[in-house]
Amino acid sequence: MGQRSTQVLQAAIELLDEVGLDALTMRLLASRLGVRASALYRHYPSKQALLDAMVTHLVGSADDVVPLSGTSWDELLRDVASGVREVMLAHRDGARLIAGFHHPGAEAVATFERLIAALIAAGVPADTATIAVDTVLAYVNGYAIEEQARKTGADGWPRERRDRAFHDGLELIIAGARGTLSS
């Protein structure tokens, strides 16, 4: 990615935090950068391509998300789920942005496959590993979207309570996956 594309991407993330996903437009982003909207299409062929690039940038590479070895499969799922949720909550509408990922690039596919491979290497059967990873990521998406959609200030659940509820739900999923291993 070129320097200018990186600048466009960074400006888009900053704008997301300021105005939210619904108000983030190519026209507004172009205005922020002092260019015409058509200039942005040299870097990203569509708004969805820009949104997908934002997700890839925020989530990081497989090396950042999935450790090479030495972590139990259940701890790996906990770590990935917590990490993805933190990224989602760190940005306004971050959960909706990440859940709306349309065209995962090679890096995103590699991260998903590496997570499945780590579970398989830890002794989880391939079918169970795929279902477990997909279920955990869907849970994280749904939970974080609900968190961001609801008021989380003085009228809402405090962060500590939301964290506890999130982790309790995650433990139910992990216990279900563990139960399939012993049957």
PDB file of C-alpha atoms in Angstrom, residues 3-173:
ATOM      1  CA  GLN A   3       1.847   6.286   1.338  1.00  0.00           C
ATOM      2  CA  ARG A   4      -1.136   8.183  -0.058  1.00  0.00           C
ATOM      3  CA  SER A   5      -3.400   5.124   0.277  1.00  0.00           C
ATOM      4  CA  THR A   6      -2.268   4.810   3.893  1.00  0.00           C
ATOM      5  CA  GLN A   7      -3.116   8.491   4.473  1.00  0.00           C
ATOM      6  CA  VAL A   8      -6.576   7.983   2.974  1.00  0.00           C
ATOM      7  CA  LEU A   9      -7.096   4.921   5.156  1.00  0.00           C
ATOM      8  CA  GLN A  10      -5.985   6.719   8.319  1.00  0.00           C
ATOM      9  CA  ALA A  11      -8.214   9.710   7.536  1.00  0.00           C
ATOM     10  CA  ALA A  12     -11.158   7.344   6.978  1.00  0.00           C
ATOM     11  CA  ILE A  13     -10.624   5.712  10.386  1.00  0.00           C
ATOM     12  CA  GLU A  14     -10.415   9.118  12.059  1.00  0.00           C
ATOM     13  CA  LEU A  15     -13.583  10.193  10.283  1.00  0.00           C
ATOM     14  CA  LEU A  16     -15.339   6.981  11.345  1.00  0.00           C
ATOM     15  CA  ASP A  17     -14.562   7.810  14.970  1.00  0.00           C
ATOM     16  CA  GLU A  18     -15.885  11.344  14.534  1.00  0.00           C
ATOM     17  CA  VAL A  19     -19.071  10.862  12.498  1.00  0.00           C
ATOM     18  CA  GLY A  20     -19.877   7.142  12.587  1.00  0.00           C
ATOM     19  CA  LEU A  21     -20.331   4.565   9.855  1.00  0.00           C
ATOM     20  CA  ASP A  22     -23.587   5.927   8.439  1.00  0.00           C
ATOM     21  CA  ALA A  23     -22.191   9.426   7.920  1.00  0.00           C
ATOM     22  CA  LEU A  24     -18.848   8.266   6.518  1.00  0.00           C
ATOM     23  CA  THR A  25     -19.011   9.046   2.793  1.00  0.00           C
ATOM     24  CA  MET A  26     -16.395   9.246   0.097  1.00  0.00           C
ATOM     25  CA  ARG A  27     -17.416  12.854  -0.476  1.00  0.00           C
ATOM     26  CA  LEU A  28     -16.923  13.784   3.185  1.00  0.00           C
ATOM     27  CA  LEU A  29     -13.602  11.940   3.298  1.00  0.00           C
ATOM     28  CA  ALA A  30     -12.427  13.703   0.146  1.00  0.00           C
ATOM     29  CA  SER A  31     -13.393  17.042   1.652  1.00  0.00           C
ATOM     30  CA  ARG A  32     -11.398  16.195   4.775  1.00  0.00           C
ATOM     31  CA  LEU A  33      -8.367  15.400   2.624  1.00  0.00           C
ATOM     32  CA  GLY A  34      -8.816  18.472   0.419  1.00  0.00           C
ATOM     33  CA  VAL A  35      -9.350  16.504  -2.797  1.00  0.00           C
ATOM     34  CA  ARG A  36     -12.241  15.629  -5.078  1.00  0.00           C
ATOM     35  CA  ALA A  37     -14.103  12.426  -4.315  1.00  0.00           C
ATOM     36  CA  SER A  38     -13.021  10.965  -7.639  1.00  0.00           C
ATOM     37  CA  ALA A  39      -9.390  11.145  -6.477  1.00  0.00           C
ATOM     38  CA  LEU A  40     -10.119   8.601  -3.749  1.00  0.00           C
ATOM     39  CA  TYR A  41     -11.115   5.997  -6.307  1.00  0.00           C
ATOM     40  CA  ARG A  42      -7.483   5.808  -7.469  1.00  0.00           C
ATOM     41  CA  HIS A  43      -6.700   4.279  -4.083  1.00  0.00           C
ATOM     42  CA  TYR A  44      -9.922   2.356  -3.407  1.00  0.00           C
ATOM     43  CA  PRO A  45     -12.262   1.413  -6.278  1.00  0.00           C
ATOM     44  CA  SER A  46     -15.388   1.700  -4.106  1.00  0.00           C
ATOM     45  CA  LYS A  47     -16.538   2.697  -0.660  1.00  0.00           C
ATOM     46  CA  GLN A  48     -16.853  -0.989   0.228  1.00  0.00           C
ATOM     47  CA  ALA A  49     -13.220  -1.552  -0.807  1.00  0.00           C
ATOM     48  CA  LEU A  50     -12.235   1.280   1.533  1.00  0.00           C
ATOM     49  CA  LEU A  51     -14.336  -0.184   4.364  1.00  0.00           C
ATOM     50  CA  ASP A  52     -12.762  -3.611   3.813  1.00  0.00           C
ATOM     51  CA  ALA A  53      -9.288  -2.035   3.881  1.00  0.00           C
ATOM     52  CA  MET A  54     -10.199  -0.298   7.138  1.00  0.00           C
ATOM     53  CA  VAL A  55     -11.193  -3.648   8.667  1.00  0.00           C
ATOM     54  CA  THR A  56      -7.996  -5.323   7.489  1.00  0.00           C
ATOM     55  CA  HIS A  57      -5.950  -2.477   8.935  1.00  0.00           C
ATOM     56  CA  LEU A  58      -7.766  -2.482  12.290  1.00  0.00           C
ATOM     57  CA  VAL A  59      -7.762  -6.226  12.812  1.00  0.00           C
ATOM     58  CA  GLY A  60      -4.112  -6.686  11.842  1.00  0.00           C
ATOM     59  CA  SER A  61      -2.215  -9.578  10.384  1.00  0.00           C
ATOM     60  CA  ALA A  62      -2.402 -13.248  11.279  1.00  0.00           C
ATOM     61  CA  ASP A  63       0.873 -12.887  13.164  1.00  0.00           C
ATOM     62  CA  ASP A  64      -0.705 -10.259  15.416  1.00  0.00           C
ATOM     63  CA  VAL A  65      -3.923 -12.219  16.004  1.00  0.00           C
ATOM     64  CA  VAL A  66      -2.891 -15.869  16.263  1.00  0.00           C
ATOM     65  CA  PRO A  67       0.202 -16.925  18.204  1.00  0.00           C
ATOM     66  CA  LEU A  68       2.372 -19.562  16.562  1.00  0.00           C
ATOM     67  CA  SER A  69       2.196 -22.153  19.345  1.00  0.00           C
ATOM     68  CA  GLY A  70       2.147 -22.805  23.054  1.00  0.00           C
ATOM     69  CA  THR A  71      -1.434 -21.713  23.680  1.00  0.00           C
ATOM     70  CA  SER A  72      -4.275 -24.132  24.403  1.00  0.00           C
ATOM     71  CA  TRP A  73      -7.125 -24.054  21.888  1.00  0.00           C
ATOM     72  CA  ASP A  74      -9.605 -22.674  24.422  1.00  0.00           C
ATOM     73  CA  GLU A  75      -7.226 -19.944  25.560  1.00  0.00           C
ATOM     74  CA  LEU A  76      -6.562 -19.101  21.915  1.00  0.00           C
ATOM     75  CA  LEU A  77     -10.298 -18.654  21.283  1.00  0.00           C
ATOM     76  CA  ARG A  78     -10.593 -16.479  24.404  1.00  0.00           C
ATOM     77  CA  ASP A  79      -7.635 -14.324  23.356  1.00  0.00           C
ATOM     78  CA  VAL A  80      -8.834 -13.842  19.785  1.00  0.00           C
ATOM     79  CA  ALA A  81     -12.424 -13.125  20.855  1.00  0.00           C
ATOM     80  CA  SER A  82     -11.315 -10.580  23.449  1.00  0.00           C
ATOM     81  CA  GLY A  83      -8.860  -8.951  21.052  1.00  0.00           C
ATOM     82  CA  VAL A  84     -11.351  -8.600  18.207  1.00  0.00           C
ATOM     83  CA  ARG A  85     -13.965  -7.217  20.612  1.00  0.00           C
ATOM     84  CA  GLU A  86     -11.487  -4.634  21.915  1.00  0.00           C
ATOM     85  CA  VAL A  87     -10.712  -3.493  18.364  1.00  0.00           C
ATOM     86  CA  MET A  88     -14.432  -3.208  17.637  1.00  0.00           C
ATOM     87  CA  LEU A  89     -15.124  -1.208  20.796  1.00  0.00           C
ATOM     88  CA  ALA A  90     -12.125   1.075  20.243  1.00  0.00           C
ATOM     89  CA  HIS A  91     -13.835   2.728  17.264  1.00  0.00           C
ATOM     90  CA  ARG A  92     -17.228   4.292  16.838  1.00  0.00           C
ATOM     91  CA  ASP A  93     -19.385   1.738  14.987  1.00  0.00           C
ATOM     92  CA  GLY A  94     -16.321  -0.519  14.900  1.00  0.00           C
ATOM     93  CA  ALA A  95     -18.442  -3.631  15.424  1.00  0.00           C
ATOM     94  CA  ARG A  96     -20.735  -2.798  12.511  1.00  0.00           C
ATOM     95  CA  LEU A  97     -17.723  -1.979  10.349  1.00  0.00           C
ATOM     96  CA  ILE A  98     -16.006  -5.287  11.063  1.00  0.00           C
ATOM     97  CA  ALA A  99     -19.210  -7.328  10.869  1.00  0.00           C
ATOM     98  CA  GLY A 100     -19.875  -5.750   7.449  1.00  0.00           C
ATOM     99  CA  PHE A 101     -16.592  -7.026   6.005  1.00  0.00           C
ATOM    100  CA  HIS A 102     -17.533  -8.072   2.428  1.00  0.00           C
ATOM    101  CA  HIS A 103     -14.385  -9.096   0.628  1.00  0.00           C
ATOM    102  CA  PRO A 104     -11.763 -10.496   2.940  1.00  0.00           C
ATOM    103  CA  GLY A 105      -8.354 -10.249   1.405  1.00  0.00           C
ATOM    104  CA  ALA A 106      -5.622 -12.841   1.621  1.00  0.00           C
ATOM    105  CA  GLU A 107      -4.527 -11.550   5.032  1.00  0.00           C
ATOM    106  CA  ALA A 108      -7.995 -11.949   6.577  1.00  0.00           C
ATOM    107  CA  VAL A 109      -8.410 -15.419   5.084  1.00  0.00           C
ATOM    108  CA  ALA A 110      -4.951 -16.369   6.392  1.00  0.00           C
ATOM    109  CA  THR A 111      -5.893 -15.219   9.888  1.00  0.00           C
ATOM    110  CA  PHE A 112      -9.100 -17.296   9.854  1.00  0.00           C
ATOM    111  CA  GLU A 113      -7.290 -20.353   8.480  1.00  0.00           C
ATOM    112  CA  ARG A 114      -4.416 -19.975  10.923  1.00  0.00           C
ATOM    113  CA  LEU A 115      -6.825 -19.853  13.848  1.00  0.00           C
ATOM    114  CA  ILE A 116      -8.520 -23.040  12.631  1.00  0.00           C
ATOM    115  CA  ALA A 117      -5.117 -24.685  12.103  1.00  0.00           C
ATOM    116  CA  ALA A 118      -4.059 -23.747  15.645  1.00  0.00           C
ATOM    117  CA  LEU A 119      -7.158 -25.441  17.039  1.00  0.00           C
ATOM    118  CA  ILE A 120      -6.545 -28.532  14.889  1.00  0.00           C
ATOM    119  CA  ALA A 121      -2.913 -28.638  16.066  1.00  0.00           C
ATOM    120  CA  ALA A 122      -4.206 -28.539  19.644  1.00  0.00           C
ATOM    121  CA  GLY A 123      -6.266 -31.673  18.981  1.00  0.00           C
ATOM    122  CA  VAL A 124      -9.615 -30.227  17.944  1.00  0.00           C
ATOM    123  CA  PRO A 125     -11.105 -32.115  14.945  1.00  0.00           C
ATOM    124  CA  ALA A 126     -11.158 -30.020  11.739  1.00  0.00           C
ATOM    125  CA  ASP A 127     -14.965 -29.789  11.495  1.00  0.00           C
ATOM    126  CA  THR A 128     -15.265 -28.760  15.147  1.00  0.00           C
ATOM    127  CA  ALA A 129     -12.416 -26.258  14.798  1.00  0.00           C
ATOM    128  CA  THR A 130     -14.078 -24.542  11.842  1.00  0.00           C
ATOM    129  CA  ILE A 131     -17.456 -24.391  13.566  1.00  0.00           C
ATOM    130  CA  ALA A 132     -15.883 -23.188  16.837  1.00  0.00           C
ATOM    131  CA  VAL A 133     -13.968 -20.354  15.153  1.00  0.00           C
ATOM    132  CA  ASP A 134     -16.956 -19.280  13.076  1.00  0.00           C
ATOM    133  CA  THR A 135     -19.287 -19.413  16.102  1.00  0.00           C
ATOM    134  CA  VAL A 136     -16.918 -17.455  18.335  1.00  0.00           C
ATOM    135  CA  LEU A 137     -16.410 -14.742  15.716  1.00  0.00           C
ATOM    136  CA  ALA A 138     -20.168 -14.504  15.099  1.00  0.00           C
ATOM    137  CA  TYR A 139     -20.720 -14.218  18.858  1.00  0.00           C
ATOM    138  CA  VAL A 140     -18.116 -11.450  19.141  1.00  0.00           C
ATOM    139  CA  ASN A 141     -19.690  -9.579  16.212  1.00  0.00           C
ATOM    140  CA  GLY A 142     -23.197  -9.805  17.627  1.00  0.00           C
ATOM    141  CA  TYR A 143     -22.228  -8.989  21.187  1.00  0.00           C
ATOM    142  CA  ALA A 144     -20.130  -5.957  20.227  1.00  0.00           C
ATOM    143  CA  ILE A 145     -22.819  -4.648  17.852  1.00  0.00           C
ATOM    144  CA  GLU A 146     -25.328  -4.834  20.706  1.00  0.00           C
ATOM    145  CA  GLU A 147     -22.876  -3.112  23.041  1.00  0.00           C
ATOM    146  CA  GLN A 148     -22.333  -0.230  20.661  1.00  0.00           C
ATOM    147  CA  ALA A 149     -26.029   0.071  19.801  1.00  0.00           C
ATOM    148  CA  ARG A 150     -27.057   0.389  23.437  1.00  0.00           C
ATOM    149  CA  LYS A 151     -26.250   3.255  25.724  1.00  0.00           C
ATOM    150  CA  THR A 152     -23.184   2.350  27.746  1.00  0.00           C
ATOM    151  CA  GLY A 153     -22.913   5.533  29.775  1.00  0.00           C
ATOM    152  CA  ALA A 154     -24.503   6.244  33.137  1.00  0.00           C
ATOM    153  CA  ASP A 155     -27.818   4.661  32.050  1.00  0.00           C
ATOM    154  CA  GLY A 156     -26.260   1.448  30.710  1.00  0.00           C
ATOM    155  CA  TRP A 157     -24.290  -1.457  32.058  1.00  0.00           C
ATOM    156  CA  PRO A 158     -20.869  -0.483  33.333  1.00  0.00           C
ATOM    157  CA  ARG A 159     -17.925  -1.860  31.355  1.00  0.00           C
ATOM    158  CA  GLU A 160     -17.040  -4.373  34.084  1.00  0.00           C
ATOM    159  CA  ARG A 161     -20.504  -5.916  33.930  1.00  0.00           C
ATOM    160  CA  ARG A 162     -20.471  -6.019  30.110  1.00  0.00           C
ATOM    161  CA  ASP A 163     -17.040  -7.674  30.165  1.00  0.00           C
ATOM    162  CA  ARG A 164     -18.211 -10.305  32.644  1.00  0.00           C
ATOM    163  CA  ALA A 165     -21.347 -11.057  30.590  1.00  0.00           C
ATOM    164  CA  PHE A 166     -19.273 -11.274  27.398  1.00  0.00           C
ATOM    165  CA  HIS A 167     -16.797 -13.697  28.929  1.00  0.00           C
ATOM    166  CA  ASP A 168     -19.590 -15.795  30.496  1.00  0.00           C
ATOM    167  CA  GLY A 169     -21.209 -16.193  27.069  1.00  0.00           C
ATOM    168  CA  LEU A 170     -17.861 -17.044  25.510  1.00  0.00           C
ATOM    169  CA  GLU A 171     -17.307 -19.726  28.150  1.00  0.00           C
ATOM    170  CA  LEU A 172     -20.634 -21.313  27.190  1.00  0.00           C
ATOM    171  CA  ILE A 173     -19.465 -21.581  23.581  1.00  0.00           C
TER     172      ILE A 173
END
